[in-house]
Coordinates of C-alpha atoms and ligand atoms in Angstrom, one line a residue:
X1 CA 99.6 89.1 101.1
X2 CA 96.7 91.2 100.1
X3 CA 95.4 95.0 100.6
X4 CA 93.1 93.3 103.0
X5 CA 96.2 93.0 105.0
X6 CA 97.1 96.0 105.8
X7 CA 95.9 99.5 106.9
X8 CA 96.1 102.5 104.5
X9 CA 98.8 104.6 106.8
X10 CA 100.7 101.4 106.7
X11 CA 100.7 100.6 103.0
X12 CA 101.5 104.3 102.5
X13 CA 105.1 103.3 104.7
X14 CA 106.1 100.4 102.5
X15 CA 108.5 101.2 100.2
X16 CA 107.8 100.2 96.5
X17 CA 109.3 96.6 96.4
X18 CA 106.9 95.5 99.8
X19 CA 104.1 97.7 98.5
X20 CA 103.8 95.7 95.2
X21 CA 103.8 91.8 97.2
X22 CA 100.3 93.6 98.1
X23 CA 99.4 93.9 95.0
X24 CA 100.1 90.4 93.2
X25 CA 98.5 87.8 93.2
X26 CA 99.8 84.5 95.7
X27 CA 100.7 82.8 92.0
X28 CA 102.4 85.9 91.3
X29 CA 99.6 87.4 88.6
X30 CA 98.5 90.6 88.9
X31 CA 95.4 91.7 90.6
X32 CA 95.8 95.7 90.8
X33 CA 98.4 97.3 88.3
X34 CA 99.5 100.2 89.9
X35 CA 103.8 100.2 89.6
X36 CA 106.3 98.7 87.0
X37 CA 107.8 97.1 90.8
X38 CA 104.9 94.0 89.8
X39 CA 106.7 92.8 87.1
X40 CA 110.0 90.7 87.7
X41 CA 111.8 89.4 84.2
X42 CA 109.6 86.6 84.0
X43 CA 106.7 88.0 84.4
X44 CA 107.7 90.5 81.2
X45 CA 108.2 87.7 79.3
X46 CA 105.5 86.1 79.5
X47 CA 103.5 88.9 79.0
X48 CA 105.4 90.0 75.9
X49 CA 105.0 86.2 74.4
X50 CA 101.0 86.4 75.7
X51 CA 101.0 90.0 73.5
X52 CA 102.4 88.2 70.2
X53 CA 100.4 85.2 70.5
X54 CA 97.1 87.4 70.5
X55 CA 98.7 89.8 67.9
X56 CA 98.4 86.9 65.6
X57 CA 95.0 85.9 66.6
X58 CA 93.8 89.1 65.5
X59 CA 94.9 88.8 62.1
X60 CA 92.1 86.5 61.4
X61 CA 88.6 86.1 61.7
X62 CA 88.4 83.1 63.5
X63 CA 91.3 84.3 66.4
X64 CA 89.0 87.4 66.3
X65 CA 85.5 86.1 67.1
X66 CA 87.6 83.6 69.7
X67 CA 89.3 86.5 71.5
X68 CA 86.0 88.0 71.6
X69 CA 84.2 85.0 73.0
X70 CA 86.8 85.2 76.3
X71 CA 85.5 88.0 78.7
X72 CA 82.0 88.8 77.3
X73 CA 80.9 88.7 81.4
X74 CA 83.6 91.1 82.1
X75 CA 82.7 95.3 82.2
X76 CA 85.8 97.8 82.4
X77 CA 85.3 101.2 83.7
X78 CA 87.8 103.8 81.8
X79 CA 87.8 106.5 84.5
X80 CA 90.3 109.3 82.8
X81 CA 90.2 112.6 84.4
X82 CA 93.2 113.6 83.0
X83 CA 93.7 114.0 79.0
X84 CA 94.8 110.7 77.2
X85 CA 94.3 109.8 73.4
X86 CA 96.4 106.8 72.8
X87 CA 96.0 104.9 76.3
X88 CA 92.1 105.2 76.6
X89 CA 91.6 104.5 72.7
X90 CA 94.1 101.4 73.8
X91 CA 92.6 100.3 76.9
X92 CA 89.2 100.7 75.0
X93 CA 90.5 98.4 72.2
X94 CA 91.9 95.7 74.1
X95 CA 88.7 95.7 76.4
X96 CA 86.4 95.0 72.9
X97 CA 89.2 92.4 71.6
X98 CA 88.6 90.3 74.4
X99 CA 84.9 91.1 74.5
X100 CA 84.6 93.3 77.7
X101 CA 82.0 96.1 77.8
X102 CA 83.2 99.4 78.8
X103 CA 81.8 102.5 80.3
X104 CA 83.7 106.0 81.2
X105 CA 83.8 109.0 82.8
X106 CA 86.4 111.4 81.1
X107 CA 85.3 114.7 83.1
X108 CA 84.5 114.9 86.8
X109 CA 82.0 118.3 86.1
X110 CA 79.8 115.1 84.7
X111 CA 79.7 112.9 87.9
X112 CA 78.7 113.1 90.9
X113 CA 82.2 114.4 92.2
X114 CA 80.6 118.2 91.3
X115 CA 78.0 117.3 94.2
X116 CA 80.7 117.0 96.5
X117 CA 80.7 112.9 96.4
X118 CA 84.3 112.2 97.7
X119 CA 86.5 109.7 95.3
X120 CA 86.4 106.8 97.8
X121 CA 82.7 107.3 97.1
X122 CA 82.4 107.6 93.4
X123 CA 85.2 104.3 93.1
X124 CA 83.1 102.2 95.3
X125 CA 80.1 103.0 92.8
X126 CA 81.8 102.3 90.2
X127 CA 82.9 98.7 91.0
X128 CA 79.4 98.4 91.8
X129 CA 78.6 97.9 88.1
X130 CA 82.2 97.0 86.8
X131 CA 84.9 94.2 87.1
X132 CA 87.1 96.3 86.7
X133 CA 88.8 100.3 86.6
X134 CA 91.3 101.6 84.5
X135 CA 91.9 105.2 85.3
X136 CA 94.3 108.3 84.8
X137 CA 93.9 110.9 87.0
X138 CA 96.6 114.2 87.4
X139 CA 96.5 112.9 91.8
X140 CA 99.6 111.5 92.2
X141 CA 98.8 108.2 94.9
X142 CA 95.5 108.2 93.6
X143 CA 95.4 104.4 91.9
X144 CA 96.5 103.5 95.5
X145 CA 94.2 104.8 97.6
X146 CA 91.2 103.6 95.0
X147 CA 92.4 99.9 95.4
X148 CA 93.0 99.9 99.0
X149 CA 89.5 101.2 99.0
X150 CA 88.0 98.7 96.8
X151 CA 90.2 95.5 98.7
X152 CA 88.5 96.4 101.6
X153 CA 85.0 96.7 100.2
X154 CA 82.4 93.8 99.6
X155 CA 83.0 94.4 95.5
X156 CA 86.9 93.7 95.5
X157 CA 87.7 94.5 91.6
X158 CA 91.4 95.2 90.7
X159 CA 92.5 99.0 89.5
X160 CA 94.9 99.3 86.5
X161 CA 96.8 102.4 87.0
X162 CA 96.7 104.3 83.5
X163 CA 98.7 107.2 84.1
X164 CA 99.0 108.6 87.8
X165 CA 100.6 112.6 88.3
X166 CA 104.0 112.9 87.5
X167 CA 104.6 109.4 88.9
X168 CA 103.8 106.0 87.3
X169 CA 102.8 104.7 84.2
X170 CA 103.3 101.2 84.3
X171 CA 101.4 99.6 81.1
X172 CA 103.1 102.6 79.2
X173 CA 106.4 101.0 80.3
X174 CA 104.8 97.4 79.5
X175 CA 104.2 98.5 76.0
X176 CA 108.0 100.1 75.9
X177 CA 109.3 97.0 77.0
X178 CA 107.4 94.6 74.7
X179 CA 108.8 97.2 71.6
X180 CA 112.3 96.6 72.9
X181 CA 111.6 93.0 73.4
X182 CA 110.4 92.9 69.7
X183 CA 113.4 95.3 67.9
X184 CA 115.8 93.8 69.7
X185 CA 114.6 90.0 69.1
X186 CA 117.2 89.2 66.8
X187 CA 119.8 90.4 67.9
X188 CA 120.5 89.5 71.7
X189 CA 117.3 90.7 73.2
X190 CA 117.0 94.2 75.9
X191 CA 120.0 92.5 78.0
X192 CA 123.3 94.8 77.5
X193 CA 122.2 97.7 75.0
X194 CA 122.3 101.1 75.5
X195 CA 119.1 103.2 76.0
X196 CA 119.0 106.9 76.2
X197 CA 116.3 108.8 77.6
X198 CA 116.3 112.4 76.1
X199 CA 113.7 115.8 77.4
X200 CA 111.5 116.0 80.9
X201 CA 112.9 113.5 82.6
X202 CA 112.0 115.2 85.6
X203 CA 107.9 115.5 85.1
X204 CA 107.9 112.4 82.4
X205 CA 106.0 109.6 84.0
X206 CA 107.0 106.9 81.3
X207 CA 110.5 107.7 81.7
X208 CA 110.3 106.9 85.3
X209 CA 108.3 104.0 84.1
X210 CA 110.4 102.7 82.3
X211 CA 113.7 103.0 83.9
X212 CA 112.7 101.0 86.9
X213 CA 111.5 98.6 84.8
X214 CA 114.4 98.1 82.6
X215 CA 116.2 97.4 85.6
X216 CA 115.1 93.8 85.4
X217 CA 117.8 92.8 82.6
X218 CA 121.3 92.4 82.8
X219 CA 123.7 94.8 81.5
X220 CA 121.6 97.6 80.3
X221 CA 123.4 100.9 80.2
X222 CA 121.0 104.0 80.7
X223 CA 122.1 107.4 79.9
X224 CA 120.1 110.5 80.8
X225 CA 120.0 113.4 78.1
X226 CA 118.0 116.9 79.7
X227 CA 118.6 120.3 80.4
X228 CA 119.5 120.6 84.4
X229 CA 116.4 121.6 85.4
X230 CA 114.7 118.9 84.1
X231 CA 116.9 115.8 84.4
X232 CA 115.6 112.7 86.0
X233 CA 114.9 112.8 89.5
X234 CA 117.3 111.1 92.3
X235 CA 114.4 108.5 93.5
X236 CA 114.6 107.3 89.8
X237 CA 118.5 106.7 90.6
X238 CA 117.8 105.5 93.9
X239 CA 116.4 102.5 92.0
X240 CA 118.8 101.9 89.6
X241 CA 122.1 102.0 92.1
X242 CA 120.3 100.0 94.5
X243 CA 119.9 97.4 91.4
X244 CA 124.0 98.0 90.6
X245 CA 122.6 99.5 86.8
X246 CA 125.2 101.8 85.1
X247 CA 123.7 105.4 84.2
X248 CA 125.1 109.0 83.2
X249 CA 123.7 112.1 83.3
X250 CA 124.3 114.9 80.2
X251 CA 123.4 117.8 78.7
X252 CA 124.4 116.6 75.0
X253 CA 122.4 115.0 73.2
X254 CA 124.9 114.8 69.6
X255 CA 127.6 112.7 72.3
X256 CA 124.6 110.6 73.7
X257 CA 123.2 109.4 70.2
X258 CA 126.1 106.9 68.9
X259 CA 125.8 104.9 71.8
X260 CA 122.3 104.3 71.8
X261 CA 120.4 100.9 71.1
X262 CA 117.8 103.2 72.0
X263 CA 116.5 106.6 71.8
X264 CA 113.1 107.6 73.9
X265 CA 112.4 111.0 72.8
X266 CA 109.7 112.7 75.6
X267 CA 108.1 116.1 75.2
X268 CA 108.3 119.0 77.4
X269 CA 105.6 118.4 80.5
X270 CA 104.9 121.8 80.9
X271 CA 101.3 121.4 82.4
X272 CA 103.1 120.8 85.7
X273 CA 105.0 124.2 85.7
X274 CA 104.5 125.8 89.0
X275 CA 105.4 129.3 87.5
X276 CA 103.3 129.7 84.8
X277 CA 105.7 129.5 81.4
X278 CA 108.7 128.3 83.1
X279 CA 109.1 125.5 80.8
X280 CA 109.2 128.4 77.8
X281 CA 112.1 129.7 79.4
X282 CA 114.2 126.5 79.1
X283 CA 116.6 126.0 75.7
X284 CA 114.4 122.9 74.5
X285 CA 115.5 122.6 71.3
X286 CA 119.0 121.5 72.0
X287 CA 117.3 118.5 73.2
X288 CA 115.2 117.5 69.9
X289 CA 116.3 114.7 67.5
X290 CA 117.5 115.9 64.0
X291 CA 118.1 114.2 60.7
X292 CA 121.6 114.9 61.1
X293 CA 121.8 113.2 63.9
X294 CA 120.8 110.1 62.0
X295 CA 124.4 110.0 60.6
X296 CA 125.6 108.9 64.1
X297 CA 122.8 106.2 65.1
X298 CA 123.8 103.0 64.8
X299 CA 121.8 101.4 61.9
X300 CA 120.0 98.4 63.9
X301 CA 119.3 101.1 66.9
X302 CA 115.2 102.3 67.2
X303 CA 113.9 105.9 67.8
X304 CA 110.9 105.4 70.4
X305 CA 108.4 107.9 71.9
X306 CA 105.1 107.5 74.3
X307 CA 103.5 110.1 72.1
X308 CA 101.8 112.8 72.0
X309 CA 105.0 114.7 70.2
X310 CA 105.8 118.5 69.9
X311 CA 109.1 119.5 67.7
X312 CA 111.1 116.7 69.4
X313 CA 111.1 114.8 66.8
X314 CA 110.0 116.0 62.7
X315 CA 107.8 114.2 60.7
X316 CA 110.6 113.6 58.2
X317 CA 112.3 111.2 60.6
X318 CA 108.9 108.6 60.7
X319 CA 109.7 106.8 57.3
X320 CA 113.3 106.1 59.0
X321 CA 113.6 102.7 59.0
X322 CA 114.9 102.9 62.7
X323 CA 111.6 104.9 64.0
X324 CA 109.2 102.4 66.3
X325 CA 107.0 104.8 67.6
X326 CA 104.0 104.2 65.0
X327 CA 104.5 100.6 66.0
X328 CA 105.1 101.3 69.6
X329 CA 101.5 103.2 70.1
X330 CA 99.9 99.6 68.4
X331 CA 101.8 97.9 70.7
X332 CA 99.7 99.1 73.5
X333 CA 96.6 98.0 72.5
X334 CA 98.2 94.0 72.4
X335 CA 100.3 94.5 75.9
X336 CA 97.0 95.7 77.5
X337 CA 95.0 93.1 76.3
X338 CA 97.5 90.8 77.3
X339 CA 97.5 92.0 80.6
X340 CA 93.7 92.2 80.6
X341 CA 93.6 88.5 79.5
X342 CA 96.2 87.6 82.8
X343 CA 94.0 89.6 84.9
X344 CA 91.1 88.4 84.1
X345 CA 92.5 84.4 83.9
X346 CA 91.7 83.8 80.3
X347 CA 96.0 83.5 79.1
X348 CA 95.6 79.7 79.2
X349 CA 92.8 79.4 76.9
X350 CA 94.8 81.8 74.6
X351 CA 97.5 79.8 74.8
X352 CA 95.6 76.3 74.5
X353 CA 93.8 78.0 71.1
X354 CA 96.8 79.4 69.4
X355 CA 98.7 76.2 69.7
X356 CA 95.8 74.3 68.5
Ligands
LIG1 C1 102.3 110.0 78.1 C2 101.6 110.3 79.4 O1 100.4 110.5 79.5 O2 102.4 110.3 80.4 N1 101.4 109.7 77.1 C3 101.0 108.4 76.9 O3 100.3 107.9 77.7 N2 101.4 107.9 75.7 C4 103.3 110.9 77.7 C5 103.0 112.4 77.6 O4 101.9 112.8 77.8 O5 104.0 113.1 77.3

């Protein structure tokens, strides 16, 4: 099944699990990356295996000037209308490792959108001169629409979904996953721990992310540490009852943090406050991660982040063994190349060179 398929109103109907058989390939690889819903367990893995093998590569020379020789007919367009450090620097990273060219627009008062040029328009351009978009945009839906558009358009290239609204932020929660699959390697793998999602949960895209996605391996126990106002949303526990995953919802973080395997910290999202300062008025700092709480974390568990931090977590906890999130940011450059190199058909060769 394709977008070609379908019409828009009725795509919009589907519910996530029918909307993503839309967006996969018949071999199950992914054309658009719009929602974690793509990625079953297998698919994980062998995009967290693709990520290490080219993670190696990359330590040489030779794997260097290989992985650059693989998509130097390929052009990405980094459209990012909404702020971003860490993914665009990523997406822009894993474009040059594989030898893609890039162009970007980072500010719609410098296209043709200020002329009025609606963004079915200014998509349709852009896959005139590209293979491919990656783009974050504040419009919730957005990545949708923009491949439907392009599926039904003589230039078919696939839309990777960097960051939509408050919504979805699927490689985000690729990259989480492949630094779970890695911390946790030796000792059991993701199945059965213990991860604790602490701050917006409400307006946090990677925490909503990234608890569907976890949702694909057995056992795993997640517990939900905000102040009421901004604890995770039902449709994020829609997802996990219908998938029979255990959860709890708290206000205390010092109870939460002797269970975890895993802590992932967010910040407070307080660009989407309706009321301007609401967000200030909220007891935040109940909700950040102290050195005393280190005391209580088991020794083998990981502190993670998406990044960009506030005061959720002090500088003085990064040389803690037990804190990924340096590693976690580096790990999105390798995941999006990886998922570049699937896209783009180029994981064989990767695989046939690194076993050479
Ligand atoms: C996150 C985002 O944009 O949703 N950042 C990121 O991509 N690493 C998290 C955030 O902004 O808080």
């Amino acid at each position: 099944m394709a977008l070609t398929d379908i019409a828009w109103d009725a795509f919009l109907e589907l519910d996530p699990v029918e909307k993503s058989r839309h967006l996969n390939q018949d071999d199950g690889r992914p054309f658009h990356v719009l929602m974690t819903r793509q990625f079953d367990r297998k698919a994980l893995d062998t995009l967290g295996e693709l990520a290490t093998r080219i993670r190696f590569l990359a330590k040489t020379k030779e794997g260097m000037t290989f992985l650059a020789g693989l998509l130097p007919h390929r052009r990405a367009m980094l459209y990012f209308t909404q702020p971003s450090t860490r993914t665009f620097l990523s997406f822009c990273s894993a474009c040059e490792i594989l030898g893609m060219r890039i162009g970007n627009v980072r500010d719609t008062a410098t296209s043709s959108e200020l002329k009025g040029e609606t963004k079915d328009d200014s998509v349709r351009t852009f896959s005139s001169y590209f293979d491919c978009v990656v783009m974050r945009t504040q419009v919730g839906g957005l990545a949708e629409r923009m491949a439907w558009v392009l599926s039904n358009s003589e230039r078919p290239v696939p839309i990777i979904n960097a960051g939509s609204g408050k919504d979805q932020h699927p490689t985000q929660a690729l990259l989480d996953i492949y630094t779970l699959q890695r911390s946790f390697e030796d000792c059991g793998g993701i199945d059965g721990k213990t991860v604790v999602f602490v701050g917006d949960l409400l307006r946090g895209r990677t925490v909503r992310s990234l608890s569907a996605l976890l949702t694909n391996y057995e056992g795993v126990h997640q517990v939900f540490i905000a102040p009421p106002e901004l604890q995770v949303a039902d449709d994020v526990l829609a997802i996990l009852d219908a998938s029979h995953v255990t959860y709890e919802q708290g206000d205390d973080l010092a109870a939460a943090v002797p269970k975890a395997d895993a802590i992932y910290m967010t910040r407070v999202q307080d660009e989407w406050d309706t009321e301007k300062g609401a967000s200030a008025k909220i007891d935040i700092e109940r909700y950040w991660l102290k050195e005393t709480h280190l005391e209580q974390l088991k020794p083998d568990a990981v502190i993670m982040h998406p990044l960009p931090r506030r005061h959720e977590i002090p500088p003085s906890i990064d040389n803690d063994p037990r804190a990924v999130y340096w590693r976690q940011m580096r790990n999105g450059m390798w995941i999006r190349t990886a998922l570049l190199a699937t896209i783009f058909e180029c994981d064989g060769d990767i695989y046939a060179f690194s076993q050479a």
